[in-house]
mmCIF file with all atom_site columns, C-alpha atoms in Angstrom:
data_model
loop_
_atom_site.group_PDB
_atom_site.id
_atom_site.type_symbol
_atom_site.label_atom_id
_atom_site.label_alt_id
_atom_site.label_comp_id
_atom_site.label_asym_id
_atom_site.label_entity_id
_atom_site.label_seq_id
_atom_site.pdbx_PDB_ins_code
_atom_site.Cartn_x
_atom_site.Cartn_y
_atom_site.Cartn_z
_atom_site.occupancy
_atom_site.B_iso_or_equiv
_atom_site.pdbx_formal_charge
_atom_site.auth_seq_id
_atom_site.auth_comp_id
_atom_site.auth_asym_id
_atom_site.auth_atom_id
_atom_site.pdbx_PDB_model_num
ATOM 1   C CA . UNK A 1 1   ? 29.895 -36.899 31.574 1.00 60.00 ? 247 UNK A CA 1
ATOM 2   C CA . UNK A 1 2   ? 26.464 -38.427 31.419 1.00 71.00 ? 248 UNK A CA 1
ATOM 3   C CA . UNK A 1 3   ? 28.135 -41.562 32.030 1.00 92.00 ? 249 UNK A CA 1
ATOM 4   C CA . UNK A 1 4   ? 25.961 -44.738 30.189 1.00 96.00 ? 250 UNK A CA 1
ATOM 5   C CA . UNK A 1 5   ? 22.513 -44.169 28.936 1.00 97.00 ? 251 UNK A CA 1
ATOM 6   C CA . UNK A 1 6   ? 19.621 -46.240 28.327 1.00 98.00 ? 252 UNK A CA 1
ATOM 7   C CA . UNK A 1 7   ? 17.019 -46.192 26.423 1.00 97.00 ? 253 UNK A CA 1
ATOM 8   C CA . UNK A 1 8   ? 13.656 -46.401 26.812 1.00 97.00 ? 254 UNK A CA 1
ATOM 9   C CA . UNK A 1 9   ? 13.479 -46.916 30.543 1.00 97.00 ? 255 UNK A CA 1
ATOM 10  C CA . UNK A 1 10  ? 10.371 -48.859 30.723 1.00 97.00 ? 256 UNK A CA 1
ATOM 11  C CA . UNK A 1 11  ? 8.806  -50.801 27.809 1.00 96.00 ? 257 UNK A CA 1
ATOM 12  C CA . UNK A 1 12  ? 5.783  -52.865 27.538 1.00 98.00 ? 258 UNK A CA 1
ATOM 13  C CA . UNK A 1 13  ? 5.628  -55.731 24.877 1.00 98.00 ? 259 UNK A CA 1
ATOM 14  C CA . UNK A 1 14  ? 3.296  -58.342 23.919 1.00 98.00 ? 260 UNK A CA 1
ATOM 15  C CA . UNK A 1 15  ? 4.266  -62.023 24.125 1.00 98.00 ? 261 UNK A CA 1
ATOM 16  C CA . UNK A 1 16  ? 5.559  -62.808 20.563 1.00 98.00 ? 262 UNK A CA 1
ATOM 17  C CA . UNK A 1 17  ? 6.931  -59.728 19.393 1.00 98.00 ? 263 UNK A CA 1
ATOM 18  C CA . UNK A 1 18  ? 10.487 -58.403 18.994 1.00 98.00 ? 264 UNK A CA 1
ATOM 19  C CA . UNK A 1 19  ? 12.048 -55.406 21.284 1.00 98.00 ? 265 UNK A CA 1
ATOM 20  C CA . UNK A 1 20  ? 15.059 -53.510 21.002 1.00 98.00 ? 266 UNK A CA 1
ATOM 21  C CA . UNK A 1 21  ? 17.280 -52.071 23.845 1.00 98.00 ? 267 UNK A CA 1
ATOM 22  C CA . UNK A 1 22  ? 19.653 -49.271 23.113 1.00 98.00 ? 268 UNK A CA 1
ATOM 23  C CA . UNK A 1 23  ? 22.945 -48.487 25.421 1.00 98.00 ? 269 UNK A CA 1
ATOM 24  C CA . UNK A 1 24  ? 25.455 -45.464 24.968 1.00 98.00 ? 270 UNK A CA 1
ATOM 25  C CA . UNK A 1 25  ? 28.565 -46.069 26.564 1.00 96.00 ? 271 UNK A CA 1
ATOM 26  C CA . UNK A 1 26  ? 30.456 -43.921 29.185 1.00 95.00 ? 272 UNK A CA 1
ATOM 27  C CA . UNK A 1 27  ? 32.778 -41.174 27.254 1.00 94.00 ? 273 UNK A CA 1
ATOM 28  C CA . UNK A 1 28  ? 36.191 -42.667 26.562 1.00 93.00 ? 274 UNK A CA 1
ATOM 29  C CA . UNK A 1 29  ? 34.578 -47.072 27.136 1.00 94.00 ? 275 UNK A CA 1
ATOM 30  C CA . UNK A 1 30  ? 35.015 -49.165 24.099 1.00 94.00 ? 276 UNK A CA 1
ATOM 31  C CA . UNK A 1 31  ? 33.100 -52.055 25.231 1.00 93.00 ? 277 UNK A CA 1
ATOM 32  C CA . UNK A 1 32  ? 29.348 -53.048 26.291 1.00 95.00 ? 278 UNK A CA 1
ATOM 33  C CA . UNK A 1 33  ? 28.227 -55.964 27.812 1.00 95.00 ? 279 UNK A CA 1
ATOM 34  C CA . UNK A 1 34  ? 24.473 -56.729 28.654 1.00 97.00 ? 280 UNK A CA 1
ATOM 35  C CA . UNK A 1 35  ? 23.037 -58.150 31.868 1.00 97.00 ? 281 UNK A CA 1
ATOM 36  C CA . UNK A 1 36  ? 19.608 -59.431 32.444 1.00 98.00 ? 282 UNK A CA 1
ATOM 37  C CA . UNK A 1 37  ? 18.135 -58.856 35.964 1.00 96.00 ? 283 UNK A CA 1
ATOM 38  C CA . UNK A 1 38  ? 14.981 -60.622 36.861 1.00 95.00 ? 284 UNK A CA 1
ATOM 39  C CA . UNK A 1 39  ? 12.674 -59.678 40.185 1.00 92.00 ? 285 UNK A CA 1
ATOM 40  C CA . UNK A 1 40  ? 14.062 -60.897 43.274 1.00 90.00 ? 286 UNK A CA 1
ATOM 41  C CA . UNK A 1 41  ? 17.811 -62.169 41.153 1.00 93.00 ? 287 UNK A CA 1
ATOM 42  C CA . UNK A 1 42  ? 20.973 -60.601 40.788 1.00 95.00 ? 288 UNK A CA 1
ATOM 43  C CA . UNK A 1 43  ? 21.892 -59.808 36.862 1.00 96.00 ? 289 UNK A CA 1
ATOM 44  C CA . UNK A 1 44  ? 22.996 -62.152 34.620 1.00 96.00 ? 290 UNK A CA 1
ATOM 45  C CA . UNK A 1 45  ? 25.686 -61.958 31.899 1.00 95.00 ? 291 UNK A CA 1
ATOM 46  C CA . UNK A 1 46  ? 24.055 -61.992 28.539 1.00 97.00 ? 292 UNK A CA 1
ATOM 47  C CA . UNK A 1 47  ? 26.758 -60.763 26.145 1.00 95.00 ? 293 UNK A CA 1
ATOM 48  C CA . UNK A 1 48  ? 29.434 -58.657 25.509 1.00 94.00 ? 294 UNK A CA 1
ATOM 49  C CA . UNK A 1 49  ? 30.281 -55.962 22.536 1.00 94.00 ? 295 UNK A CA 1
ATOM 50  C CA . UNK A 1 50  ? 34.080 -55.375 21.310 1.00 93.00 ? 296 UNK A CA 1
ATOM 51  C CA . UNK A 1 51  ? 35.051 -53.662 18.256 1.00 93.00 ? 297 UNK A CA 1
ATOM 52  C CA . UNK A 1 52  ? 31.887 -54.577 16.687 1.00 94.00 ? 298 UNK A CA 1
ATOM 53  C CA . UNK A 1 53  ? 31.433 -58.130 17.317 1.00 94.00 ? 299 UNK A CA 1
ATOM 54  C CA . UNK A 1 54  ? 30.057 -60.006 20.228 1.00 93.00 ? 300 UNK A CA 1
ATOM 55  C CA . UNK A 1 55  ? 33.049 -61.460 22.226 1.00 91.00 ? 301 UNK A CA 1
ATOM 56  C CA . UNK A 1 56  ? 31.609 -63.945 24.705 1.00 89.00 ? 302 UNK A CA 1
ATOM 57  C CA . UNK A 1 57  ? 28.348 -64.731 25.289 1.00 93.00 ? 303 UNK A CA 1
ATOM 58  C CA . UNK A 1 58  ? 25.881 -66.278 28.627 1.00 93.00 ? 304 UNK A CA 1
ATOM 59  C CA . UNK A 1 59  ? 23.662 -68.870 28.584 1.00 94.00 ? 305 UNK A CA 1
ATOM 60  C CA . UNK A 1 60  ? 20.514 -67.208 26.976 1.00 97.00 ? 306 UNK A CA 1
ATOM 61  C CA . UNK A 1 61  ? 19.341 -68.148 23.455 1.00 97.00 ? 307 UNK A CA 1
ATOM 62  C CA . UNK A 1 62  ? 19.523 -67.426 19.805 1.00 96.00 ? 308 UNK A CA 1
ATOM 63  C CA . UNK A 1 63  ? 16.112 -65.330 20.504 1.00 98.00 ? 309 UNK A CA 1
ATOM 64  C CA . UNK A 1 64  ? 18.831 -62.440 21.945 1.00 98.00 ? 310 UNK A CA 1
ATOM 65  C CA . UNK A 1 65  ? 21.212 -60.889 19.956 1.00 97.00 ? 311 UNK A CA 1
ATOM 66  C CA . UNK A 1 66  ? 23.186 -57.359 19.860 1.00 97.00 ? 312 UNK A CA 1
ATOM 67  C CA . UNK A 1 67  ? 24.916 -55.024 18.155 1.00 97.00 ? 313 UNK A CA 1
ATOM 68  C CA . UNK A 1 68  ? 27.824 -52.347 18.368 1.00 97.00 ? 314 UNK A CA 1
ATOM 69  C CA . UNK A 1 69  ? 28.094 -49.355 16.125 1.00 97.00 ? 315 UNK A CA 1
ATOM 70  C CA . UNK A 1 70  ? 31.397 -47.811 15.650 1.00 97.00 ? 316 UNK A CA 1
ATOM 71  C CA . UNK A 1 71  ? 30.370 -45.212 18.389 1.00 95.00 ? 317 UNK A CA 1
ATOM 72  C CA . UNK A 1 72  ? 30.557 -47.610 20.231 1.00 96.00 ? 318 UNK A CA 1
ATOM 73  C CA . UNK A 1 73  ? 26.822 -47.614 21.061 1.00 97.00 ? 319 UNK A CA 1
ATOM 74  C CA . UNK A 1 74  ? 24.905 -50.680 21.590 1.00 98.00 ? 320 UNK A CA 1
ATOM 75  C CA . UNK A 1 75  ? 21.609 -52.408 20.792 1.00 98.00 ? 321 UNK A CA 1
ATOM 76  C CA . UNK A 1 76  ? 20.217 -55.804 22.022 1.00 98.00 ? 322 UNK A CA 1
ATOM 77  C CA . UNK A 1 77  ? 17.382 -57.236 20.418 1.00 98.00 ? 323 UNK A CA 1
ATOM 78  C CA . UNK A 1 78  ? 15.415 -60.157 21.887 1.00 98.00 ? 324 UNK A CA 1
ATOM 79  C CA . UNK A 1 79  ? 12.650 -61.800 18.616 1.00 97.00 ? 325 UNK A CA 1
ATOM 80  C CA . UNK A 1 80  ? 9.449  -63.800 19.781 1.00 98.00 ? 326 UNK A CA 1
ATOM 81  C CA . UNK A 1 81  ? 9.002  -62.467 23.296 1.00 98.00 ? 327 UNK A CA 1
ATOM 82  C CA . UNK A 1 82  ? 8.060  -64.430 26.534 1.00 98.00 ? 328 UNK A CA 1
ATOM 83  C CA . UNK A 1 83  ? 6.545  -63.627 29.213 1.00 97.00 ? 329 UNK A CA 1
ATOM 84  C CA . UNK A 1 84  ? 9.278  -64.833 30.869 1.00 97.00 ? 330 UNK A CA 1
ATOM 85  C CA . UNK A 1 85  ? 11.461 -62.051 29.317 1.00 98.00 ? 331 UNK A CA 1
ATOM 86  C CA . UNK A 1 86  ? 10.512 -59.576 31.787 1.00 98.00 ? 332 UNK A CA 1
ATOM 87  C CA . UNK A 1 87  ? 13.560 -58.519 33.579 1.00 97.00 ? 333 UNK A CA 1
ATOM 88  C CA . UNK A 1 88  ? 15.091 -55.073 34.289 1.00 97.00 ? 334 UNK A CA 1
ATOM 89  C CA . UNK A 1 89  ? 18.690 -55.165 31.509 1.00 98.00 ? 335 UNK A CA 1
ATOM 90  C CA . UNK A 1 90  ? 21.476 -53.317 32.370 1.00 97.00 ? 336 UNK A CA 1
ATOM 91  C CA . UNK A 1 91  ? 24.141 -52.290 30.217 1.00 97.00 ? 337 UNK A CA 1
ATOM 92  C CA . UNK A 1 92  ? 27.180 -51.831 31.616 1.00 95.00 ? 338 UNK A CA 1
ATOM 93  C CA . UNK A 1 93  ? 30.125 -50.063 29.596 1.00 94.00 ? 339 UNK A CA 1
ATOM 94  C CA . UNK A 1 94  ? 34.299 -50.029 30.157 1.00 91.00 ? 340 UNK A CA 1
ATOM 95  C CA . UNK A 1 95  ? 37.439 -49.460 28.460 1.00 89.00 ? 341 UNK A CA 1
ATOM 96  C CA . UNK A 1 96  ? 38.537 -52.823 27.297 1.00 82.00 ? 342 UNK A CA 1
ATOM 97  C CA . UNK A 1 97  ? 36.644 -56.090 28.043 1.00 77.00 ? 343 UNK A CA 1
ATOM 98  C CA . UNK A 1 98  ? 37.907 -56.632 31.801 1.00 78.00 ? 344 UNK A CA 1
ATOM 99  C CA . UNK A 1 99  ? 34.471 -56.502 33.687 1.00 77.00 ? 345 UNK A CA 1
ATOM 100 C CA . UNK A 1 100 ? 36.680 -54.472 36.547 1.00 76.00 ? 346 UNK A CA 1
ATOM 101 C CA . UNK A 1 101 ? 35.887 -50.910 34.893 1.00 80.00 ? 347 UNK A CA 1
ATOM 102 C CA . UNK A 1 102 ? 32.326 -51.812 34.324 1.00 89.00 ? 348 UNK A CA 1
ATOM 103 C CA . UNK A 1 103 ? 30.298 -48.358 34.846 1.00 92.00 ? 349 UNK A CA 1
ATOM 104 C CA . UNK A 1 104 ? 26.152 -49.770 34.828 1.00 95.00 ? 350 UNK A CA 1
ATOM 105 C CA . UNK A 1 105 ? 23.510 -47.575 33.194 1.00 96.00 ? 351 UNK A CA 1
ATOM 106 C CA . UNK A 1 106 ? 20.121 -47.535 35.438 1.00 95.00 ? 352 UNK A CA 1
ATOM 107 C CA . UNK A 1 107 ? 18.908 -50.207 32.892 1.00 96.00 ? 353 UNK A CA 1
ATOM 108 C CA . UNK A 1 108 ? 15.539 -50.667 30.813 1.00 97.00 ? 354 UNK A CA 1
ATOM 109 C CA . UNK A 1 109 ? 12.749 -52.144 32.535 1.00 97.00 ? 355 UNK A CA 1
ATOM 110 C CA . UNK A 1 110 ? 10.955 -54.707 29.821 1.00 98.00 ? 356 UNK A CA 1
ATOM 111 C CA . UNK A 1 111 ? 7.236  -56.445 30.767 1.00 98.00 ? 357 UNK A CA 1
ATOM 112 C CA . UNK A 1 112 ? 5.989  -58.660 28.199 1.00 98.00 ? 358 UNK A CA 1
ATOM 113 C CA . UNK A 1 113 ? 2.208  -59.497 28.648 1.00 97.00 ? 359 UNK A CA 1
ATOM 114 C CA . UNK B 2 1   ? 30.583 -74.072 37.153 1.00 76.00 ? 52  UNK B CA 1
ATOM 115 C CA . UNK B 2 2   ? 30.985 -70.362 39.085 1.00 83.00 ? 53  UNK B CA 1
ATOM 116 C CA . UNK B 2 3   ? 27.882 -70.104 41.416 1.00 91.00 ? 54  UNK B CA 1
ATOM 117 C CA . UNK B 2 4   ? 27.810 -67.064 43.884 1.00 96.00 ? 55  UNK B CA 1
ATOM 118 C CA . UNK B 2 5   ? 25.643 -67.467 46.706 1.00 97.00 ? 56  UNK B CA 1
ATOM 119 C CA . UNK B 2 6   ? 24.009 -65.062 49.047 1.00 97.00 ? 57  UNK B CA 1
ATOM 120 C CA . UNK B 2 7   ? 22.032 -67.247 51.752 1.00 96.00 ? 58  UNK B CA 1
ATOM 121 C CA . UNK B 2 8   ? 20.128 -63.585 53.090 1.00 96.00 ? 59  UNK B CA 1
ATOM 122 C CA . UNK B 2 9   ? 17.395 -61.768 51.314 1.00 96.00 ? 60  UNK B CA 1
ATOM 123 C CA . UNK B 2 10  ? 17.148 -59.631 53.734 1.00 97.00 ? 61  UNK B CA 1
ATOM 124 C CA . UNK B 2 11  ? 19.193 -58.365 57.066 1.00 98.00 ? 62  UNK B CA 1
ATOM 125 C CA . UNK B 2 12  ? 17.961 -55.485 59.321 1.00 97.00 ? 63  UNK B CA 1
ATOM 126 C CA . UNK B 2 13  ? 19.950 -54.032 61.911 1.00 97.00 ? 64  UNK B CA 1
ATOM 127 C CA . UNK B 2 14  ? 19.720 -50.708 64.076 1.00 97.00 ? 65  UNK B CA 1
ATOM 128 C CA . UNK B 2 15  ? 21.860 -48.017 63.879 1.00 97.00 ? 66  UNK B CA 1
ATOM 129 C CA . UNK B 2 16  ? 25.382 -48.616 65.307 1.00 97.00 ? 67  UNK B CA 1
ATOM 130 C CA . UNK B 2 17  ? 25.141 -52.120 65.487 1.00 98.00 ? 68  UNK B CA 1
ATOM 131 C CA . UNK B 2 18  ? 27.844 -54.027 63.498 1.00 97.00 ? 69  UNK B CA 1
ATOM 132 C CA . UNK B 2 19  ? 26.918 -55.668 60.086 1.00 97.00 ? 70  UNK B CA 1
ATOM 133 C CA . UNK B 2 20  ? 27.620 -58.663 58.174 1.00 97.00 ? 71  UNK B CA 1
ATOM 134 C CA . UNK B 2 21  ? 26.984 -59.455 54.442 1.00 98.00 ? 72  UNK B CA 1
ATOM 135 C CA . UNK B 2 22  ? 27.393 -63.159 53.727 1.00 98.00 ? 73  UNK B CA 1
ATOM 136 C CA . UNK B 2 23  ? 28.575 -64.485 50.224 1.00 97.00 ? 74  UNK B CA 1
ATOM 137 C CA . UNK B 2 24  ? 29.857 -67.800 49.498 1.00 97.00 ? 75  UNK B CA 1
ATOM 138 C CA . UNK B 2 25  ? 30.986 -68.785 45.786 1.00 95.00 ? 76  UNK B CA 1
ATOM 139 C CA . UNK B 2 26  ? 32.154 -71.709 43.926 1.00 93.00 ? 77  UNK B CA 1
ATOM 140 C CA . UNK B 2 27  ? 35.076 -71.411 41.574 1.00 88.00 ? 78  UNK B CA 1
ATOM 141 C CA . UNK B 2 28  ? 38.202 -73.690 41.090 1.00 79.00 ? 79  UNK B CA 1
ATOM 142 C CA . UNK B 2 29  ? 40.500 -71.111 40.062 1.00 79.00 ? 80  UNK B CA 1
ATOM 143 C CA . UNK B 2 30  ? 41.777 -67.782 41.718 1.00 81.00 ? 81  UNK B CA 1
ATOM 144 C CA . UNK B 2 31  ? 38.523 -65.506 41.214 1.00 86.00 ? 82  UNK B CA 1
ATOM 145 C CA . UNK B 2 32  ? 38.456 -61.989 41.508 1.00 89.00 ? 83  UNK B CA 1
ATOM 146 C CA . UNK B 2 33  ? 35.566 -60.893 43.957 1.00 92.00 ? 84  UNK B CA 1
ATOM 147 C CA . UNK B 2 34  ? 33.737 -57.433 43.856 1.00 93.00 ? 85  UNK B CA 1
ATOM 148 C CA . UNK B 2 35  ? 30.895 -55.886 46.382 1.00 95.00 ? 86  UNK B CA 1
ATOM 149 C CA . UNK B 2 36  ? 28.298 -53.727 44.482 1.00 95.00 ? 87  UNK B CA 1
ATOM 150 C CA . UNK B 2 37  ? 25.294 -51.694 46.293 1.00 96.00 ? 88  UNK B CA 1
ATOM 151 C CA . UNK B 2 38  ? 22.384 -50.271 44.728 1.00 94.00 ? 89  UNK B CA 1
ATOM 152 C CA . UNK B 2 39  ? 20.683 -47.281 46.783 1.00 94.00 ? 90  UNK B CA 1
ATOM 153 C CA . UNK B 2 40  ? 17.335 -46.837 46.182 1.00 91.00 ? 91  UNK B CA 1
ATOM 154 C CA . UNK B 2 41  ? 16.274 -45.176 42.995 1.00 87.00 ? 92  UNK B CA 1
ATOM 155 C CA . UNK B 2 42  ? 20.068 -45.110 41.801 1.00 91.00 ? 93  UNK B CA 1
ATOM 156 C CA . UNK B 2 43  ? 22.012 -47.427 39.502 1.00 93.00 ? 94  UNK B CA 1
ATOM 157 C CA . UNK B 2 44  ? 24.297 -50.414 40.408 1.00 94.00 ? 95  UNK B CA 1
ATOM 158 C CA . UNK B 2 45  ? 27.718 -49.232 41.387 1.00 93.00 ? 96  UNK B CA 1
ATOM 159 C CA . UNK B 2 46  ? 31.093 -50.701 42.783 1.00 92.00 ? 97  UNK B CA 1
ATOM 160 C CA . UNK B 2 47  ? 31.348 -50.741 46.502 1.00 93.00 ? 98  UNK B CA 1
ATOM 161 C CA . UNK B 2 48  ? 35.115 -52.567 47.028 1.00 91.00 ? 99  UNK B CA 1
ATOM 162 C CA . UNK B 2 49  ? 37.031 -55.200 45.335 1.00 89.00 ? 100 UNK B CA 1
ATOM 163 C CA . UNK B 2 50  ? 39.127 -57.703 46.583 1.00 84.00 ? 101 UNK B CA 1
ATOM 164 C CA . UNK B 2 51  ? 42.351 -57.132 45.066 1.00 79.00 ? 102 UNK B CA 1
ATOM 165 C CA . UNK B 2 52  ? 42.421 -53.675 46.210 1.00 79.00 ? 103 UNK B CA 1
ATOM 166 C CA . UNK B 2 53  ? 42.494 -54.499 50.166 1.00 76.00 ? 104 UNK B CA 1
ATOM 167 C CA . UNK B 2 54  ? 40.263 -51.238 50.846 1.00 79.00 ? 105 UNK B CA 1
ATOM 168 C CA . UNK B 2 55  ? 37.858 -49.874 53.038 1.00 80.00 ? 106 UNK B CA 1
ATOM 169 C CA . UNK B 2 56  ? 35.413 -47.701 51.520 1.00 85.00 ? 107 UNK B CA 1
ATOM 170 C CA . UNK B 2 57  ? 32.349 -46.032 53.740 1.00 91.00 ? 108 UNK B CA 1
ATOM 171 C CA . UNK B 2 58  ? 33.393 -47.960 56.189 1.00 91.00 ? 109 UNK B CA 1
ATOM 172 C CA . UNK B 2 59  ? 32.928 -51.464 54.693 1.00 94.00 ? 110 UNK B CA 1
ATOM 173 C CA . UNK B 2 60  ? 35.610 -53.874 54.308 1.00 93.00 ? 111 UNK B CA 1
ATOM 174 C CA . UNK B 2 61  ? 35.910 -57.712 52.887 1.00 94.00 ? 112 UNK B CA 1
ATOM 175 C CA . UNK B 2 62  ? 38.529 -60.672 53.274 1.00 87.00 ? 113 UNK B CA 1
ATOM 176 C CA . UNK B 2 63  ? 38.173 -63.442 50.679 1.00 89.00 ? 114 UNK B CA 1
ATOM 177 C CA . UNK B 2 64  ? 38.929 -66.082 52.510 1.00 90.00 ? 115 UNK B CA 1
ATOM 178 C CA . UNK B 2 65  ? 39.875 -69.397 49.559 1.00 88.00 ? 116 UNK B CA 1
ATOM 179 C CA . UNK B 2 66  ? 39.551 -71.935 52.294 1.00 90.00 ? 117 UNK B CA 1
ATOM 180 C CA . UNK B 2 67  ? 35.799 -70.944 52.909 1.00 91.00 ? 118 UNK B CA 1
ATOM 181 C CA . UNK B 2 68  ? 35.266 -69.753 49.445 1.00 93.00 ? 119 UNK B CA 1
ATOM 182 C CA . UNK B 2 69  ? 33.614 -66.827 50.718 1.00 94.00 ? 120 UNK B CA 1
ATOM 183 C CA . UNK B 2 70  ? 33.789 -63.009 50.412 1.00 95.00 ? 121 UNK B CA 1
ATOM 184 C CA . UNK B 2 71  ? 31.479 -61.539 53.376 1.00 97.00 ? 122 UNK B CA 1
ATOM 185 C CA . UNK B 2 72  ? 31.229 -57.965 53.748 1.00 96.00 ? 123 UNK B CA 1
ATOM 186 C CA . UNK B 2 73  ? 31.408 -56.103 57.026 1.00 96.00 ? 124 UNK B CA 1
ATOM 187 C CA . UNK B 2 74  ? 31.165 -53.064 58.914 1.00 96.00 ? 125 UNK B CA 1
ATOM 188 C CA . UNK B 2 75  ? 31.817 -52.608 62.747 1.00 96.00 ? 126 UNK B CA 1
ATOM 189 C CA . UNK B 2 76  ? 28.868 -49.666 62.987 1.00 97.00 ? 127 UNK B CA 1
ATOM 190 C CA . UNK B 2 77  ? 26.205 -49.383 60.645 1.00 97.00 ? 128 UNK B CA 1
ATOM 191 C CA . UNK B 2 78  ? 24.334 -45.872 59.293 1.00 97.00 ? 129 UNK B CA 1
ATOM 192 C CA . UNK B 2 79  ? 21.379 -45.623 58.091 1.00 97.00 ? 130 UNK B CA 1
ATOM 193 C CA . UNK B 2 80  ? 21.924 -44.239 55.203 1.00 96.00 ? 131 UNK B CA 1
ATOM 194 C CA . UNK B 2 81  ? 23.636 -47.857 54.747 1.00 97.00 ? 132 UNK B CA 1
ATOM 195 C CA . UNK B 2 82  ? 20.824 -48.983 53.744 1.00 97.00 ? 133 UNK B CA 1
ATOM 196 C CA . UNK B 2 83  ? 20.834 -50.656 50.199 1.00 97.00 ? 134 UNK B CA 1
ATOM 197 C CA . UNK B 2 84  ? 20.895 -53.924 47.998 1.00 97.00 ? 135 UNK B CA 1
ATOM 198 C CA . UNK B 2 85  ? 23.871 -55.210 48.063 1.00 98.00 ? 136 UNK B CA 1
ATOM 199 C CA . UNK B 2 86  ? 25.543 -57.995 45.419 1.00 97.00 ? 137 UNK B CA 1
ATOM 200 C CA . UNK B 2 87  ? 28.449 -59.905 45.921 1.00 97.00 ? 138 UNK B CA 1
ATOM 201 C CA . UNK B 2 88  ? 30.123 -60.977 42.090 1.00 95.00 ? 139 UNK B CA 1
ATOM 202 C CA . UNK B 2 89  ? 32.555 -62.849 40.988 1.00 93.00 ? 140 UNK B CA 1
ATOM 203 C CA . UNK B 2 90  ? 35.041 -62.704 38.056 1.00 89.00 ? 141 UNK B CA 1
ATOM 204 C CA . UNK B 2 91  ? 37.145 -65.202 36.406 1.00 79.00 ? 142 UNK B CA 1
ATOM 205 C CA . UNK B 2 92  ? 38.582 -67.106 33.507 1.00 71.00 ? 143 UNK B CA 1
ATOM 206 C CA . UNK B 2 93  ? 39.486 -63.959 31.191 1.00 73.00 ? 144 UNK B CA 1
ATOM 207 C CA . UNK B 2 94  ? 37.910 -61.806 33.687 1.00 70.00 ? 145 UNK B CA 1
ATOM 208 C CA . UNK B 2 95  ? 35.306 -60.143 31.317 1.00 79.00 ? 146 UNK B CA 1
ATOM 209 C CA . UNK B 2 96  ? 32.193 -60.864 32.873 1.00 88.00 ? 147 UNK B CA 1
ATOM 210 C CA . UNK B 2 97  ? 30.585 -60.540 36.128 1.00 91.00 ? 148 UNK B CA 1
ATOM 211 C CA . UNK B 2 98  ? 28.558 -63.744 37.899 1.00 93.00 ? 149 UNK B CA 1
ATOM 212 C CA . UNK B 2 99  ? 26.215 -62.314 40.268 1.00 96.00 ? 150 UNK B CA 1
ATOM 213 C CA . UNK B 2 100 ? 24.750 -63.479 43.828 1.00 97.00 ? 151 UNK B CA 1
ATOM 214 C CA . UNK B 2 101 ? 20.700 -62.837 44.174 1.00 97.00 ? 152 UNK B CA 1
ATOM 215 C CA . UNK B 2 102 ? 21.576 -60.492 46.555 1.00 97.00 ? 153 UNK B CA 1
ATOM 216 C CA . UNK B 2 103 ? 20.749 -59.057 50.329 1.00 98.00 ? 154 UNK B CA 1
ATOM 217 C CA . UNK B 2 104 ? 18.927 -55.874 51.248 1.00 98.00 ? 155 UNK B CA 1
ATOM 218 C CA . UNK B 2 105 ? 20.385 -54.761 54.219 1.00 98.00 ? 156 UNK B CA 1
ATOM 219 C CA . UNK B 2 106 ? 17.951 -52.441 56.124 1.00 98.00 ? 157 UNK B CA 1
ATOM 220 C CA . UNK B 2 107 ? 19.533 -50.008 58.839 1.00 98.00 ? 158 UNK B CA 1
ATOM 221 C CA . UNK B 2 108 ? 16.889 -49.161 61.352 1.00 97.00 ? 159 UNK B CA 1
ATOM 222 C CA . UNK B 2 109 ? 17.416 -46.024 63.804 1.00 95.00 ? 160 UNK B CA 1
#
């Protein structure tokens, strides 16, 4: 079981443009949620994915916004970078939405310049 | 509003000397509170959670409500203790993680 996957690992983006973040869940999880980690902090909830709809939701803006596939897969997207956007996001998958089970991929480094 | 906070950046210790991971939170319900380490180069992954009562590698935690905190010991540290460690907390509907900025604990021989 190669457990959850992320894709690219590192990514470099200029200020204004869009990005998007792919996740494969964990064999057998339902549910991804998406965490953004910036240097020196500890992540922070973005959003989560359940049966193809985003089920609650952190305190970032309208610029970020997901998707689930009915593989379950995942995809955030974050429009009109800035600079401030660059973070390490993690994607963490489980069976359900309790945060318990959460298994976290090794995450996708963004730098916007 | 749920706040976890993790007043250490950084704590070194040598090799058999006991350890202690400070985390404080805010919450006015009954939160659940987890202990995840990151080694270096490897992903973020669950250390021990509250409800379970456990010791794993040696490491255990007491949430203590009156205090509001969750601090994680360990009577004799290793080196290959050495990590980043985050105290979270979960509550309301429990589907979400709130993270501390978390402590790198450095085990020195």
């Amino acid at each position: 079981d190669a457990g959850v996957t992320q894709s690219p690992t590192h990514l470099i983006k200029t200020r204004g443009q869009q990005v998007t973040l792919r996740c494969s869940p964990k064999s057998g999880h339902d549910t991804v949620s998406w965490y953004q980690q910036a240097l020196g902090q500890g992540p922070q909830f973005i959003f989560q994915y359940y049966e193809e709809e985003e089920r609650q939701r952190g305190n970032f803006p309208d610029r970020f916004s997901g998707h689930q596939f009915p593989n379950y897969s995942s995809e955030l997207n974050v429009n009109a970078l800035l600079l401030g956007d660059s973070a390490l996001y993690l994607c963490a998958s489980s069976r359900g939405q309790g945060a318990r089970g959460y298994t976290f991929g090794s995450g996708t480094r963004l730098t916007v310049v | 509003a749920q706040r976890v906070t993790q007043p250490e950046k950084l704590l070194s210790v040598f090799k058999g000397a006991p350890v202690e991971l400070k985390c404080n939170y805010s919450y006015s319900g009954s939160p659940e509170l987890f202990w995840y380490v990151q080694y270096s180069r490897q992903r973020l992954q669950l250390l021990l959670r509250h409800i379970s009562r456990e010791s794993i590698k040696g490491f255990t935690a007491d949430l203590n409500k009156g205090e509001t905190s969750f601090h994680l010991k360990k009577p004799f540290a290793q080196e290959e203790d050495s990590a980043m460690y985050y105290c979270a907390l979960s509550a309301g509907n429990f589907n979400k993680f709130y993270f501390g900025s978390g402590t790198k604990l450095n085990v020195k021989p």
